[in-house]
Coordinates of C-alpha atoms in Angstrom, one line a residue:
Chain A
M1 CA 65.4 112.9 233.2
V2 CA 68.6 112.6 231.4
P3 CA 71.0 115.6 232.2
V4 CA 72.2 117.6 229.3
S5 CA 75.8 116.9 229.9
A6 CA 75.1 113.3 229.1
Y7 CA 74.0 114.4 225.6
L8 CA 77.1 116.6 225.3
I9 CA 79.5 113.6 226.2
V10 CA 77.6 111.6 223.4
A11 CA 78.3 114.4 221.0
I12 CA 82.0 114.5 222.1
V13 CA 82.4 110.9 221.7
L14 CA 80.6 110.8 218.2
F15 CA 82.8 113.9 217.2
G16 CA 85.9 112.2 218.3
I17 CA 84.9 109.1 216.3
G18 CA 84.5 111.1 213.3
T19 CA 87.9 112.8 213.9
V20 CA 89.7 109.3 214.2
G21 CA 88.0 108.1 211.2
V22 CA 88.9 111.2 208.9
L23 CA 92.6 110.9 210.3
I24 CA 93.0 107.2 209.8
S25 CA 90.8 106.5 206.7
R26 CA 92.4 106.4 203.3
N27 CA 89.2 105.8 201.5
M28 CA 87.9 109.4 200.4
I29 CA 84.4 108.3 200.7
V30 CA 84.6 107.0 204.0
M31 CA 86.3 110.3 205.0
F32 CA 83.3 112.2 203.8
M33 CA 81.1 109.7 205.8
C34 CA 83.2 110.7 208.8
I35 CA 82.7 114.4 208.3
E36 CA 79.0 114.0 208.2
L37 CA 79.2 112.3 211.4
M38 CA 81.0 115.1 212.9
L39 CA 78.4 117.8 211.7
N40 CA 75.7 115.3 213.4
A41 CA 77.6 115.5 216.5
A42 CA 77.6 119.1 216.5
N43 CA 73.9 118.9 215.7
L44 CA 73.0 116.8 218.8
A45 CA 75.0 119.2 220.8
L46 CA 73.0 122.5 219.4
I47 CA 69.6 120.4 220.1
A48 CA 70.6 119.7 223.6
F49 CA 71.3 123.2 224.6
S50 CA 68.3 124.3 222.8
R51 CA 66.3 121.8 225.1
S52 CA 68.2 122.9 228.2
L53 CA 67.8 126.7 227.7
E54 CA 64.2 126.3 226.4
V55 CA 64.8 128.4 223.2
M56 CA 64.3 127.2 219.8
D57 CA 67.1 129.0 218.0
G58 CA 69.3 126.0 218.1
H59 CA 66.6 124.1 215.9
A60 CA 67.3 126.7 213.2
F61 CA 71.0 126.3 213.3
V62 CA 70.6 122.6 212.8
F63 CA 68.2 123.2 209.9
L64 CA 71.0 125.3 208.4
V65 CA 73.8 122.9 209.3
L66 CA 71.8 119.9 207.4
T67 CA 71.5 122.2 204.3
V68 CA 75.1 122.6 204.5
A69 CA 75.9 118.9 204.9
A70 CA 73.8 118.3 202.0
A71 CA 75.6 120.8 199.8
E72 CA 78.9 119.6 201.1
A73 CA 78.1 115.9 200.2
A74 CA 77.0 116.7 196.5
V75 CA 80.0 118.9 195.8
G76 CA 82.3 116.4 197.7
L77 CA 80.9 113.4 195.7
A78 CA 81.5 115.3 192.4
I79 CA 85.0 115.9 193.3
V80 CA 85.5 112.2 194.2
L81 CA 83.9 111.3 191.0
A82 CA 86.2 113.6 188.9
I83 CA 89.2 112.5 190.6
Y84 CA 88.3 108.8 190.3
R85 CA 87.9 109.4 186.5
N86 CA 91.2 111.0 186.3
R87 CA 93.4 108.8 188.7
E88 CA 91.5 105.6 188.7
T89 CA 91.7 105.4 192.6
I90 CA 90.2 107.2 195.5
N91 CA 93.1 106.4 197.9
I92 CA 93.8 109.5 199.6
D93 CA 97.7 108.8 199.9
R94 CA 97.9 108.9 196.0
F95 CA 96.8 112.6 195.9
S96 CA 100.1 114.4 197.1
I97 CA 100.8 116.4 194.1
L98 CA 100.1 119.5 196.4
K99 CA 102.4 118.4 198.9
W100 CA 105.6 120.3 199.1
Chain B
M1 CA 65.9 103.2 235.8
S2 CA 63.2 105.2 234.1
L3 CA 62.0 104.9 230.5
D4 CA 63.8 107.7 229.6
T5 CA 67.2 106.8 230.7
L6 CA 66.6 103.3 229.2
I7 CA 65.8 104.8 225.7
F8 CA 68.8 107.1 226.1
V9 CA 71.3 104.3 226.9
I10 CA 70.1 102.1 224.1
S11 CA 70.4 104.8 221.5
V12 CA 73.7 105.8 222.8
I13 CA 75.0 102.3 222.7
V14 CA 73.7 101.9 219.1
A15 CA 74.8 105.2 217.9
V16 CA 78.4 105.0 219.2
F17 CA 79.0 101.2 218.6
S18 CA 77.5 101.8 214.5
A19 CA 79.8 105.1 214.3
T20 CA 82.9 102.8 215.5
M21 CA 82.0 100.0 213.0
M22 CA 81.7 102.6 210.5
I23 CA 85.4 103.6 210.6
V24 CA 86.9 100.3 211.0
Q25 CA 85.0 98.5 208.2
R26 CA 87.0 97.9 204.9
N27 CA 84.0 97.8 202.7
P28 CA 82.5 101.1 202.1
I29 CA 79.1 100.0 201.6
A30 CA 79.0 98.4 204.9
S31 CA 80.4 101.9 206.4
V32 CA 77.3 103.5 204.6
L33 CA 74.9 101.1 206.2
Y34 CA 76.4 101.3 209.8
L35 CA 76.2 105.1 209.5
I36 CA 72.5 104.9 208.4
V37 CA 72.1 102.8 211.7
S38 CA 73.9 105.4 213.9
L39 CA 71.8 108.4 212.3
V40 CA 68.5 106.6 213.0
A41 CA 69.9 106.3 216.6
Q42 CA 70.7 109.7 216.7
A43 CA 67.0 110.7 215.4
V44 CA 65.8 108.7 218.7
L45 CA 68.1 111.1 220.7
Y46 CA 66.8 114.1 219.0
V47 CA 63.0 113.2 219.5
Q48 CA 63.9 112.7 223.1
L49 CA 65.2 116.2 223.3
G50 CA 61.9 117.6 222.1
A51 CA 63.2 118.0 218.4
L52 CA 60.2 115.9 216.7
F53 CA 60.7 117.8 213.2
L54 CA 64.3 117.7 213.1
G55 CA 64.4 113.9 214.1
S56 CA 62.2 113.2 211.2
I57 CA 64.3 115.5 208.8
L58 CA 67.3 113.6 209.8
I59 CA 65.9 110.2 208.8
I60 CA 64.1 111.6 205.6
V61 CA 66.8 113.7 204.3
Y62 CA 70.1 112.3 205.7
A63 CA 69.5 108.6 206.0
G64 CA 67.0 108.9 203.0
A65 CA 68.7 111.0 200.5
I66 CA 72.2 112.0 201.3
L67 CA 73.5 108.4 202.2
V68 CA 71.7 106.9 199.3
L69 CA 73.8 109.5 197.3
F70 CA 76.8 108.0 198.7
L71 CA 75.7 104.3 197.8
F72 CA 75.1 105.6 194.3
I73 CA 78.7 106.9 194.2
I74 CA 80.0 103.8 195.5
M75 CA 78.4 101.5 193.2
L76 CA 79.2 104.1 190.3
L77 CA 83.0 103.6 191.0
N78 CA 82.5 99.9 191.6
L79 CA 84.5 99.7 194.7
R80 CA 85.0 96.6 196.6
G81 CA 86.5 96.0 200.0
N82 CA 90.2 96.0 200.1
E83 CA 91.3 97.0 196.6
D84 CA 93.0 100.4 195.8
L85 CA 93.8 101.0 199.5
G86 CA 97.7 100.5 199.4
E87 CA 99.7 99.2 202.3
K88 CA 99.1 100.1 205.7
S89 CA 100.6 103.3 206.8
P90 CA 103.7 103.1 209.3
L91 CA 103.0 102.4 213.0
V92 CA 104.5 105.7 214.2
S93 CA 102.1 107.6 211.7
Q94 CA 99.2 105.6 213.1
A95 CA 100.0 106.3 216.7
T96 CA 100.4 109.9 216.1
K97 CA 97.0 109.9 214.5
F98 CA 95.4 108.3 217.4
I99 CA 97.4 110.7 220.1
V100 CA 96.2 113.8 218.3
S101 CA 92.6 112.7 218.1
I102 CA 92.6 111.8 221.6
L103 CA 94.1 115.0 222.8
F104 CA 91.3 116.7 220.6
V105 CA 88.5 114.7 222.4
L106 CA 90.2 115.6 225.6
E107 CA 90.3 119.1 224.8
L108 CA 86.4 119.2 224.1
V109 CA 85.8 117.3 227.5
F110 CA 87.8 120.1 229.2
V111 CA 85.8 122.8 227.3
V112 CA 82.6 121.2 228.4
R113 CA 83.5 120.7 231.9
S114 CA 84.7 124.1 232.5
G115 CA 81.7 125.6 231.1
Y116 CA 78.4 126.3 232.4
V117 CA 75.9 123.4 231.9
A118 CA 72.4 123.4 233.1
E119 CA 71.8 120.6 235.3
S120 CA 68.7 118.8 234.0
I121 CA 66.2 118.9 231.2
A122 CA 62.9 118.0 230.9
T123 CA 62.6 115.1 228.3
G124 CA 59.0 114.8 227.8
V125 CA 58.8 112.4 224.8
A126 CA 56.2 112.7 222.2
D127 CA 53.5 114.3 224.2
T128 CA 53.9 117.7 222.5
G129 CA 51.5 117.3 219.7
S130 CA 51.5 119.4 216.7
T131 CA 52.2 122.7 218.5
G132 CA 54.9 123.6 221.1
F133 CA 58.6 122.9 221.4
G134 CA 60.1 121.4 218.5
S135 CA 57.0 121.3 216.2
V136 CA 57.0 122.0 212.5
E137 CA 55.0 125.0 213.2
D138 CA 57.6 126.7 215.7
V139 CA 60.6 125.6 213.5
A140 CA 59.0 127.2 210.7
L141 CA 58.1 130.4 212.5
L142 CA 61.5 130.9 213.5
L143 CA 63.1 130.2 210.1
F144 CA 60.6 132.6 208.3
T145 CA 60.9 135.5 210.9
R146 CA 64.1 135.8 212.9
Y147 CA 66.4 133.7 210.7
L148 CA 64.7 134.7 207.5
Y149 CA 68.0 136.2 206.0
P150 CA 70.4 132.9 206.6
F151 CA 67.5 130.8 205.5
E152 CA 67.2 132.8 202.1
L153 CA 71.0 132.6 201.8
T154 CA 70.6 128.8 202.0
S155 CA 69.1 128.7 198.7
I156 CA 72.1 130.5 197.2
L157 CA 74.2 127.9 198.9
L158 CA 72.1 125.2 197.3
L159 CA 72.2 126.8 193.8
A160 CA 75.9 126.9 194.0
A161 CA 76.4 123.5 195.2
I162 CA 74.4 122.3 192.3
V163 CA 76.1 124.1 189.7
G164 CA 79.6 123.0 191.2
A165 CA 78.6 119.5 191.3
V166 CA 77.3 119.6 187.8
V167 CA 80.5 121.1 186.7
M168 CA 82.9 119.0 188.6
A169 CA 81.0 115.7 187.4
R170 CA 81.0 116.7 183.8
R171 CA 82.2 114.0 181.4
E172 CA 83.0 115.5 178.1
N173 CA 86.1 117.4 179.5
R174 CA 88.9 114.9 180.1
D175 CA 91.1 117.7 181.5
I176 CA 89.0 118.9 184.6
Q177 CA 92.2 120.5 186.4
Q178 CA 92.5 122.8 183.2
S179 CA 88.8 123.5 182.6
M180 CA 88.5 124.5 186.2
F181 CA 90.9 127.4 185.8
V182 CA 90.8 127.9 182.2
E183 CA 87.6 128.9 180.6
Q184 CA 88.4 127.6 177.4
T185 CA 88.5 124.5 175.3
P186 CA 91.4 122.1 176.2
S187 CA 94.5 123.1 174.2
E188 CA 96.9 120.6 172.6
T189 CA 99.4 121.1 175.4
F190 CA 97.6 119.2 178.1
K191 CA 96.7 115.6 177.0
K192 CA 95.9 112.6 179.0
G193 CA 98.6 110.8 180.4
Q194 CA 100.6 113.8 181.4
G195 CA 99.2 113.9 185.2

């Protein structure tokens, strides 16, 4: 019997690791992977609550989140490809032309 | 320590360790492989929580398809470890990032601690069979009855993602920025080398 709060703590830790990764990484692909990790941490919390409350609605939400993650990965990687073709780098610090 | 707790602790250690290794690796391919390990450990947690179908979906779709897509892109761009990442950012900036993320995590901890959390859950592992909580049948029933409308909207999202990915990754148009906003052939004013 593992309490549901333990699963929530795991979800928080994974989400925090993803946040740190997005902030400190300068490789665009690694940033995308960290976003995927954050989505998965949210999924873990949803499933833990779903189990704790004995309703399965959380599973449907997780299914939809997985779809969103797949779409986001496809579009995001296409953007990375387009940027790399134009600028020959995926270092995020080089893409500051929108910065005021 | 019961078997449930043991499985939980091992999976958590593996998941958190490989997630940490993912963000400290310089080589993007190593990062992808560590993320796959972390996802497999998370799938174990899913199964422990009774979500048998979603655990297998996580491995098949996520580790099997999405992360292979990441690997394809990394190999297509021919990225190696340290190149192209510039100099390290200044120390103050790094410290600020860490402090902001720690504050963010503390905020999440506060939210969880202040809210209502049920005390314990029954983690009957894998004795649910083909029906019951978390089975394919129940998830499908929910998706096709109560959540039918969002589920159908998902197909539109996927269609938009496919079209978007094809448009973004198209090769013949060198001026992608222009072709995104102007639906015409590239004029002579925008040439390569201007950006």
